Backbone as JSON, one array per atom type, in Angstrom:
{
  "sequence": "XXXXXXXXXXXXXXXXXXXXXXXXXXXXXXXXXXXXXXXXXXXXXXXXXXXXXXXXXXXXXXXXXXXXXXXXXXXXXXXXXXXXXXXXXXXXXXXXXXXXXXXXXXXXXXXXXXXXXXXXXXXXXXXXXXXXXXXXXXXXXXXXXXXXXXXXXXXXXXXXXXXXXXXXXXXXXXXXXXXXX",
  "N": [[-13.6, -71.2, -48.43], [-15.02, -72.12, -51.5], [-14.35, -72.81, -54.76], [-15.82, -73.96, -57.82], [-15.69, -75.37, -61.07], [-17.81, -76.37, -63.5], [-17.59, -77.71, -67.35], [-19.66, -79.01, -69.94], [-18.86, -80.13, -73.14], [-20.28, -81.62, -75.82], [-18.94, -82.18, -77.95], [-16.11, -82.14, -77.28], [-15.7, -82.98, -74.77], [-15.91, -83.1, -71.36], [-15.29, -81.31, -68.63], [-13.95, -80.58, -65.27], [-13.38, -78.49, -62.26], [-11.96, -77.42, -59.3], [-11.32, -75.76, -56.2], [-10.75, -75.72, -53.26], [-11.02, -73.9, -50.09], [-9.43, -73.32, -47.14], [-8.59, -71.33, -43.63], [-6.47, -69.96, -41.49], [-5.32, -66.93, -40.04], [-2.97, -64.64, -38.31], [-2.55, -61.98, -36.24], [-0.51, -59.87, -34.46], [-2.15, -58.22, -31.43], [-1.42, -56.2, -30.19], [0.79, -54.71, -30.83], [0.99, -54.86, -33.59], [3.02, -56.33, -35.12], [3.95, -58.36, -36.31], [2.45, -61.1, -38.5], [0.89, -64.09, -39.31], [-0.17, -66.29, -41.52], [-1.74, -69.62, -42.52], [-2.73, -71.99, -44.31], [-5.09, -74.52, -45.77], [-5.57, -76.59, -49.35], [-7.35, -78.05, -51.55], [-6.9, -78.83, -54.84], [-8.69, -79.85, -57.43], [-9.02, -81.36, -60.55], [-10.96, -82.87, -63.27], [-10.52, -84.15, -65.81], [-12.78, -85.26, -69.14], [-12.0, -86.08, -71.84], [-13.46, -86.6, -75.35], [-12.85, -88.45, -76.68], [-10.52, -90.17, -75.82], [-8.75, -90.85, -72.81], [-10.28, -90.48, -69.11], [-9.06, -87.77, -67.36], [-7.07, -87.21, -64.24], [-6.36, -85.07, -61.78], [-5.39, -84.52, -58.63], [-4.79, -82.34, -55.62], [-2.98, -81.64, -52.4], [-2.82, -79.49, -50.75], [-0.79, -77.61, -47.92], [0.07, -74.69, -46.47], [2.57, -72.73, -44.54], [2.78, -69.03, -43.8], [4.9, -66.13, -42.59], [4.57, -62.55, -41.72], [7.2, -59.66, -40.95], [8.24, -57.0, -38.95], [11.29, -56.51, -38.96], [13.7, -55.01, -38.33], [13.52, -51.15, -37.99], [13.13, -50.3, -40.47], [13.14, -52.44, -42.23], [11.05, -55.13, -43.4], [10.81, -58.69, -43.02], [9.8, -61.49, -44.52], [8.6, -65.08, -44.24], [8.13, -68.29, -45.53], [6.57, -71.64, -46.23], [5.69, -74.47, -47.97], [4.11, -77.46, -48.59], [3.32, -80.07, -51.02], [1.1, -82.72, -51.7], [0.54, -85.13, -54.36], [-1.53, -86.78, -56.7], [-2.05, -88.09, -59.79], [-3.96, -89.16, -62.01], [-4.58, -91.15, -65.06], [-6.57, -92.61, -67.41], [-6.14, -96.13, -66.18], [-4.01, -95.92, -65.03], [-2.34, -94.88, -61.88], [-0.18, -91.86, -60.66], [1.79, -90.77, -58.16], [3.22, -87.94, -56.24], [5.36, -85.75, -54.48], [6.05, -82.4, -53.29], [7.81, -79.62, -51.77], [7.97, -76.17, -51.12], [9.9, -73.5, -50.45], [10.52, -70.16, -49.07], [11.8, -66.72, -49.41], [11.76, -63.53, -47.82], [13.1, -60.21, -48.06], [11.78, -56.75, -47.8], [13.12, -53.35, -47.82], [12.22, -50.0, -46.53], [12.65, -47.42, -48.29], [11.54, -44.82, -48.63], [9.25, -42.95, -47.46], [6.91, -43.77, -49.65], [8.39, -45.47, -51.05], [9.41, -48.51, -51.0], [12.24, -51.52, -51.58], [13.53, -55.1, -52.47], [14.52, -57.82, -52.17], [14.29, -61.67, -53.08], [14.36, -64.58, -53.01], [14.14, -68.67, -53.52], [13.56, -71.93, -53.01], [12.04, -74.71, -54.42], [11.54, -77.85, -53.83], [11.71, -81.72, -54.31], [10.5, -84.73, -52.17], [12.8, -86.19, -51.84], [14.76, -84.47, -52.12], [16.16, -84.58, -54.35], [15.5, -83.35, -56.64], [15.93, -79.84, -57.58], [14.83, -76.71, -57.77], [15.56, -73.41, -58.15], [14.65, -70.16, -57.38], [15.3, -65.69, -57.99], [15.26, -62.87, -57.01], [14.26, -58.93, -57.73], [12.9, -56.29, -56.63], [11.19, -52.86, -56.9], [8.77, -51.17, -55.53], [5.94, -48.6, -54.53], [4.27, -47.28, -52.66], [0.28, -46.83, -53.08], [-1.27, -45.52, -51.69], [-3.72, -45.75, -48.99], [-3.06, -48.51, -47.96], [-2.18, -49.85, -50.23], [0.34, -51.4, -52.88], [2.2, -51.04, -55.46], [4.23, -52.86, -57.06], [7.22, -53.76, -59.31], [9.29, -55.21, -60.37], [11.82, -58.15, -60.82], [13.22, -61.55, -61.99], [16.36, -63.09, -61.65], [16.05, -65.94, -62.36], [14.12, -69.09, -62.02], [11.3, -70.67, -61.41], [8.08, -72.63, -61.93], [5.21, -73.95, -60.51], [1.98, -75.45, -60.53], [0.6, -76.11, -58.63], [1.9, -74.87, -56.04], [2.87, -72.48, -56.63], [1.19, -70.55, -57.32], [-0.35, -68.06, -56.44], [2.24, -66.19, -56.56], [4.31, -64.9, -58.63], [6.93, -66.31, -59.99], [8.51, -67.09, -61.77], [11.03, -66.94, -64.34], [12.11, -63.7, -65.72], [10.43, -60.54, -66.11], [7.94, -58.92, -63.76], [4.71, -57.52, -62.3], [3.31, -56.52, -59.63], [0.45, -56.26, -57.69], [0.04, -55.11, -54.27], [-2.33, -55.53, -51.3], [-3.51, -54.1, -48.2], [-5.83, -55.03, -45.85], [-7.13, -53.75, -43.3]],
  "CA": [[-14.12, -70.82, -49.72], [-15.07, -73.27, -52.72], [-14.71, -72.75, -56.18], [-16.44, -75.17, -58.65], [-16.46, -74.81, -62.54], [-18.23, -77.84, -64.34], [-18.02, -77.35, -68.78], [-19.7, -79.59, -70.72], [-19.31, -79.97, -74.29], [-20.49, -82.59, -76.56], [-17.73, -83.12, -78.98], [-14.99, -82.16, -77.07], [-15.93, -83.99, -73.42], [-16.54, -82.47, -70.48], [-14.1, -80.31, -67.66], [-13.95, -80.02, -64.02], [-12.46, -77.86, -61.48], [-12.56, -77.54, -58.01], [-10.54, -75.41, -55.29], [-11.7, -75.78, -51.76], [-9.68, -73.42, -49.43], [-9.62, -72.71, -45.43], [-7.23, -70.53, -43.6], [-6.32, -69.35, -40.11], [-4.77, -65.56, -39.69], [-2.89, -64.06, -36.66], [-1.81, -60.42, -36.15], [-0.01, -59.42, -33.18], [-3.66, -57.49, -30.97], [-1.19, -55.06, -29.23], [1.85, -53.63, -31.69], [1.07, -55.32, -35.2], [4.26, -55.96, -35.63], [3.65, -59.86, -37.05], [1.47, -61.72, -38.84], [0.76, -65.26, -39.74], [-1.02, -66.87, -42.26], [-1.68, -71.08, -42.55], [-3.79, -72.59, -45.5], [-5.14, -75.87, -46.29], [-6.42, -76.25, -50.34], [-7.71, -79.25, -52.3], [-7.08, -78.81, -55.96], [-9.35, -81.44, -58.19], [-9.17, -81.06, -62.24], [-11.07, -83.84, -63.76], [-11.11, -83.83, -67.76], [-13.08, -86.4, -69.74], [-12.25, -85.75, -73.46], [-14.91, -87.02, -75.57], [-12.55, -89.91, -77.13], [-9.54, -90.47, -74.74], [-8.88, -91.62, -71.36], [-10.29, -88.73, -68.39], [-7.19, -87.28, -66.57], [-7.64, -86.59, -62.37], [-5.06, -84.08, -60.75], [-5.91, -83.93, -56.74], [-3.46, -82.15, -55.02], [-3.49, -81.21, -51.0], [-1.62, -78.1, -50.3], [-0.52, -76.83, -47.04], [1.1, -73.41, -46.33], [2.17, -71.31, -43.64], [3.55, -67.36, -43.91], [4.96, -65.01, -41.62], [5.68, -61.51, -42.22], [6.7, -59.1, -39.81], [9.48, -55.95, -38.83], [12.89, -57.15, -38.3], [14.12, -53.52, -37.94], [12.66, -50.26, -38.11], [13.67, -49.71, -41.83], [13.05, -53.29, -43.26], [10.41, -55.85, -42.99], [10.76, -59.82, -43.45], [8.6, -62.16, -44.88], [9.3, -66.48, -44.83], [6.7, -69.53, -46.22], [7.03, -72.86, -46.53], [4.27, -74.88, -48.41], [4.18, -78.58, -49.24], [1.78, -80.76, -51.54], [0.71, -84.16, -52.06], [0.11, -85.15, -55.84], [-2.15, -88.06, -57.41], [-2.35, -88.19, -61.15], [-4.31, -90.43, -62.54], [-4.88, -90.97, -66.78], [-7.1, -94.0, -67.16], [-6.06, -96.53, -65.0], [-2.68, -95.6, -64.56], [-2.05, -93.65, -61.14], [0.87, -91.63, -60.04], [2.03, -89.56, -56.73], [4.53, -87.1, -56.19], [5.64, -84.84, -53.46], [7.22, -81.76, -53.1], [7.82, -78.3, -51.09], [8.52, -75.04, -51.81], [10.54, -72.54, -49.43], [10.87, -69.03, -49.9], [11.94, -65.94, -48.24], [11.9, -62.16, -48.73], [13.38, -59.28, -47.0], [11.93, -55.38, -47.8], [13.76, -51.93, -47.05], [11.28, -49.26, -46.71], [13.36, -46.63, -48.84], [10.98, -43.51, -47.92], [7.79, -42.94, -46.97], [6.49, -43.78, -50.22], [9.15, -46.32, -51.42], [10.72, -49.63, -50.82], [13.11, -52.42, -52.6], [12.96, -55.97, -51.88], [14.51, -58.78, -52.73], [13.96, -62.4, -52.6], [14.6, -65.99, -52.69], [13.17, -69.34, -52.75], [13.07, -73.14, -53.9], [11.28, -75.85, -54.77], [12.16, -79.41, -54.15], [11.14, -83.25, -54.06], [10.75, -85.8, -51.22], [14.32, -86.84, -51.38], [15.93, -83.32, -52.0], [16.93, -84.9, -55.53], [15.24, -82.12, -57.65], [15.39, -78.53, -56.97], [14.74, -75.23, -58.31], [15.49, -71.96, -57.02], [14.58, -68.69, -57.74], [15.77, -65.21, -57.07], [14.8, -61.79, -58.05], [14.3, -57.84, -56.74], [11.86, -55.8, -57.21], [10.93, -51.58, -56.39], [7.67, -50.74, -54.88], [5.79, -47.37, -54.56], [2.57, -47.5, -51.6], [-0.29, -45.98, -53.98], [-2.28, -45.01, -50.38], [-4.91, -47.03, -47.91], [-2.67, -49.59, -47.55], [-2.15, -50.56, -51.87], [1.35, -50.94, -52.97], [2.26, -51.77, -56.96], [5.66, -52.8, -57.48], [7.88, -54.16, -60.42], [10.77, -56.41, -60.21], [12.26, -58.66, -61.95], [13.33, -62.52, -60.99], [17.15, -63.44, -62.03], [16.09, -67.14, -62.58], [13.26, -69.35, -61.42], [10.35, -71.92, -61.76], [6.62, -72.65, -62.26], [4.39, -74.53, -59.93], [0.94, -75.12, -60.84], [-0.11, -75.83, -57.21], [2.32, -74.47, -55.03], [3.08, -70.75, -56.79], [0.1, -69.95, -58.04], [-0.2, -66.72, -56.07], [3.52, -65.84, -56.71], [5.04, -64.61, -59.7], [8.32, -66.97, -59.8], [9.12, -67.44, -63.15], [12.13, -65.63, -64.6], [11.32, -61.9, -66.5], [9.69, -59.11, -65.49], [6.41, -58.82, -63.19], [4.08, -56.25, -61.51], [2.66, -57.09, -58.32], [-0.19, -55.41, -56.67], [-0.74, -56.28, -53.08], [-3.18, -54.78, -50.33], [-3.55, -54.85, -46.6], [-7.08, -54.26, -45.18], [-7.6, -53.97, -41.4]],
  "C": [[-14.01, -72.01, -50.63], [-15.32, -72.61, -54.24], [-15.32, -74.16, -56.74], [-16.78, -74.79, -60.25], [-16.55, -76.38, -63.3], [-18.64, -76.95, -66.34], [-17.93, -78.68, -69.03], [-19.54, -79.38, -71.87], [-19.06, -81.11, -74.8], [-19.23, -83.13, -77.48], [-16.56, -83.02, -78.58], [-14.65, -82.78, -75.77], [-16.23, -82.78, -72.41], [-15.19, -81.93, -69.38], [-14.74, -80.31, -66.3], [-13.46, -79.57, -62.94], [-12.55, -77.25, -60.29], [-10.74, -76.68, -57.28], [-11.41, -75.04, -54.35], [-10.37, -75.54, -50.96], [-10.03, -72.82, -48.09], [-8.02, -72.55, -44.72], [-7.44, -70.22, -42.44], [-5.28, -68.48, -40.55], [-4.59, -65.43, -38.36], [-2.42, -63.12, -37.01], [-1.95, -60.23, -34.65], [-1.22, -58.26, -32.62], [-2.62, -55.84, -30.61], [-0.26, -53.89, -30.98], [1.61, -53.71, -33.32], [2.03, -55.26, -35.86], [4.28, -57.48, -36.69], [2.52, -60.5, -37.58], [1.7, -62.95, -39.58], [-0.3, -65.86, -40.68], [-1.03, -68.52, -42.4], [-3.1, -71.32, -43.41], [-3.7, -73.62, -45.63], [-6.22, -75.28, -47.93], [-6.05, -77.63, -50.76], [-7.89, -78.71, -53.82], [-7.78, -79.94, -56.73], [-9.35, -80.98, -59.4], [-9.7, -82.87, -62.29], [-11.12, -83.41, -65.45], [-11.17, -84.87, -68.15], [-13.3, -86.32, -71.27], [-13.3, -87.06, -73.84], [-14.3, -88.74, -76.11], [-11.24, -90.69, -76.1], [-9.83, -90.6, -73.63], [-8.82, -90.55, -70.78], [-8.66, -89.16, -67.92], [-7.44, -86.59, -64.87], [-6.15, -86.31, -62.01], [-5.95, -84.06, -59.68], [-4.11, -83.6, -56.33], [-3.81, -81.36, -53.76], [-2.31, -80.37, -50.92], [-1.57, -77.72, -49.15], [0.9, -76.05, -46.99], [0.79, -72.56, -44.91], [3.64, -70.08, -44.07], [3.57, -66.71, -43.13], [5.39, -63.94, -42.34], [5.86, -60.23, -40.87], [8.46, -57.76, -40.1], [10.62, -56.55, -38.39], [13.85, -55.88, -37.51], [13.09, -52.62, -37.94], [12.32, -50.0, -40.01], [13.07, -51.3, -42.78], [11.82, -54.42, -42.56], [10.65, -57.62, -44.02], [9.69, -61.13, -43.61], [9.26, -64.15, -44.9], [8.21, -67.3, -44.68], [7.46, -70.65, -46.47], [5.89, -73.36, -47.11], [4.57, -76.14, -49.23], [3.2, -78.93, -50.14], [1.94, -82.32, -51.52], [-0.09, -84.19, -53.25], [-0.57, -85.84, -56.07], [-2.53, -87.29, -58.81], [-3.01, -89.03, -61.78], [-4.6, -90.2, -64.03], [-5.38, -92.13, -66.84], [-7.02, -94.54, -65.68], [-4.94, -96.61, -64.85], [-2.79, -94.36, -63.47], [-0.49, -93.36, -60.45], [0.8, -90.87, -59.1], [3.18, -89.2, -57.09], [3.85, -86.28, -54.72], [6.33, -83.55, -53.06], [6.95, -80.57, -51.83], [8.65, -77.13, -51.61], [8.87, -73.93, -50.23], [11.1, -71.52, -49.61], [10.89, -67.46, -48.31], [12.15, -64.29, -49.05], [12.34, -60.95, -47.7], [12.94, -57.43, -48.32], [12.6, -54.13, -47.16], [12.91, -51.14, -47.62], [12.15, -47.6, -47.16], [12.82, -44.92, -48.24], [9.61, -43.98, -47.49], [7.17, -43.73, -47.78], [6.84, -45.25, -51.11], [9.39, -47.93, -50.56], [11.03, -50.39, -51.85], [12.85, -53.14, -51.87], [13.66, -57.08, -53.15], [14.44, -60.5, -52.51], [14.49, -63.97, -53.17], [13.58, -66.96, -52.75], [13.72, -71.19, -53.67], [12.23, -74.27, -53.72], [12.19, -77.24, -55.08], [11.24, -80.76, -53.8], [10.93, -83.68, -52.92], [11.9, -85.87, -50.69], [15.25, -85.79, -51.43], [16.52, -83.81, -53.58], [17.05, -84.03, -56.65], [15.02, -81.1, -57.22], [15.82, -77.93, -58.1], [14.89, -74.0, -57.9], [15.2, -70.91, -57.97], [14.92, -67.54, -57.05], [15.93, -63.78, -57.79], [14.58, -60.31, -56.95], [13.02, -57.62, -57.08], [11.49, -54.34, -55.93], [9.39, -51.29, -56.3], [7.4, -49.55, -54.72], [4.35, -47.72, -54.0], [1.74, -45.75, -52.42], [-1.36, -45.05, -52.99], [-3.11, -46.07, -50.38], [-4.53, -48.4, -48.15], [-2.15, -50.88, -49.27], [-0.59, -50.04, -52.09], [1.26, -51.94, -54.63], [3.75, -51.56, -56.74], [6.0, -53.7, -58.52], [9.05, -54.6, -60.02], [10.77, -57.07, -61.62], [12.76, -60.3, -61.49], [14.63, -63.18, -62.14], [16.71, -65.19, -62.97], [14.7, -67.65, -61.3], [12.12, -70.39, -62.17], [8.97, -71.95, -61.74], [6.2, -73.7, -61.44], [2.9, -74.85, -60.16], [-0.1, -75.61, -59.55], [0.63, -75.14, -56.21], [2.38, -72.69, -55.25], [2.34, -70.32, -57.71], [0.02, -68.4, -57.72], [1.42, -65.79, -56.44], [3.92, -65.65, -57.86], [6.45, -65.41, -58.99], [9.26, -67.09, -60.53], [9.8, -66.04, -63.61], [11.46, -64.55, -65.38], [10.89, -61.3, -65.23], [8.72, -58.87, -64.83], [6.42, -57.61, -62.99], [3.32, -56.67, -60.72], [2.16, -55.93, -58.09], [-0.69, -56.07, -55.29], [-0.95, -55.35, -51.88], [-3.14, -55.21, -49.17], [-4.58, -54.17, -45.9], [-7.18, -55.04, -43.7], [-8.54, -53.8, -41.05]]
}
């Protein structure tokens, strides 16, 4: 899949934004007891204000996710997902590097229910800077496979390529998340 949003405007410069994303899925054919996910994505922001120097973010993301039954009662989920940075502002360019590693274990409380809590951080190249996060959160399956749950995340951090999909950041969320077969 490719996104692409190009805004011009005259007095304030011009915008561009690009996510280009391909993915391989596995689910176990016989029991469906596991499943895998692996993503490659190319983030591009260019912005060329109308009087200042443009600004280029590229950033290459790869991720893979398993989630699967550990017991009968609980199911576990674990991701890893690096990037590669370039910044450029004029003609000044920088890189960076990091990864993010995260893990989650659910207990399926009733039929209707589960809890769930989770883990995760974010660090550098060298291991010099990290972040962790680490939060619960109660669930209620709304039927055909839709579950909304609410948590909460003790402490935690912001990514603007790696945890985009993820609520990470400390407070309160509401997650809705589906599973079509």
């Amino acid at each position: 899949r490719n996104f692409l949003s190009v805004t011009d405007d005259h007095a304030a410069g011009g915008r561009n934004r690009e996510r280009f994303q391909i993915g391989l899925a596995y689910r176990e054919p016989v029991r469906d007891d596991w499943d895998a996910l692996m993503r490659y994505e190319l983030h591009a922001d260019r912005d060329a204000p109308a009087l200042d120097a443009f600004t280029l973010h590229t950033a290459h993301v790869f991720a893979v996710q398993g989630t699967g039954r550990v017991f009968e009662s609980f199911t576990a989920s674990a991701g890893w997902s690096g990037k590669r940075v370039a910044d450029r502002i004029g003609n000044a360019t920088t890189s960076s590097e990091a990864q993010w590693v995260r893990g989650r274990v659910t207990w399926d409380v009733g039929d209707h229910w589960d809890a769930g809590v989770q883990g995760s951080t974010l660090f550098n190249r060298d291991f010099a800077s990290r972040r962790h996060g680490v939060g619960v959160e109660l669930g209620r399956q709304m039927g055909g496979g839709v579950w909304l749950s609410a948590g909460w995340n003790r402490f935690g951090f912001e990514d603007r390529d790696l945890t985009a999909e993820e609520y990470t950041q400390p407070g309160a969320y509401l997650r809705l998340r589906a599973r079509f077969d």
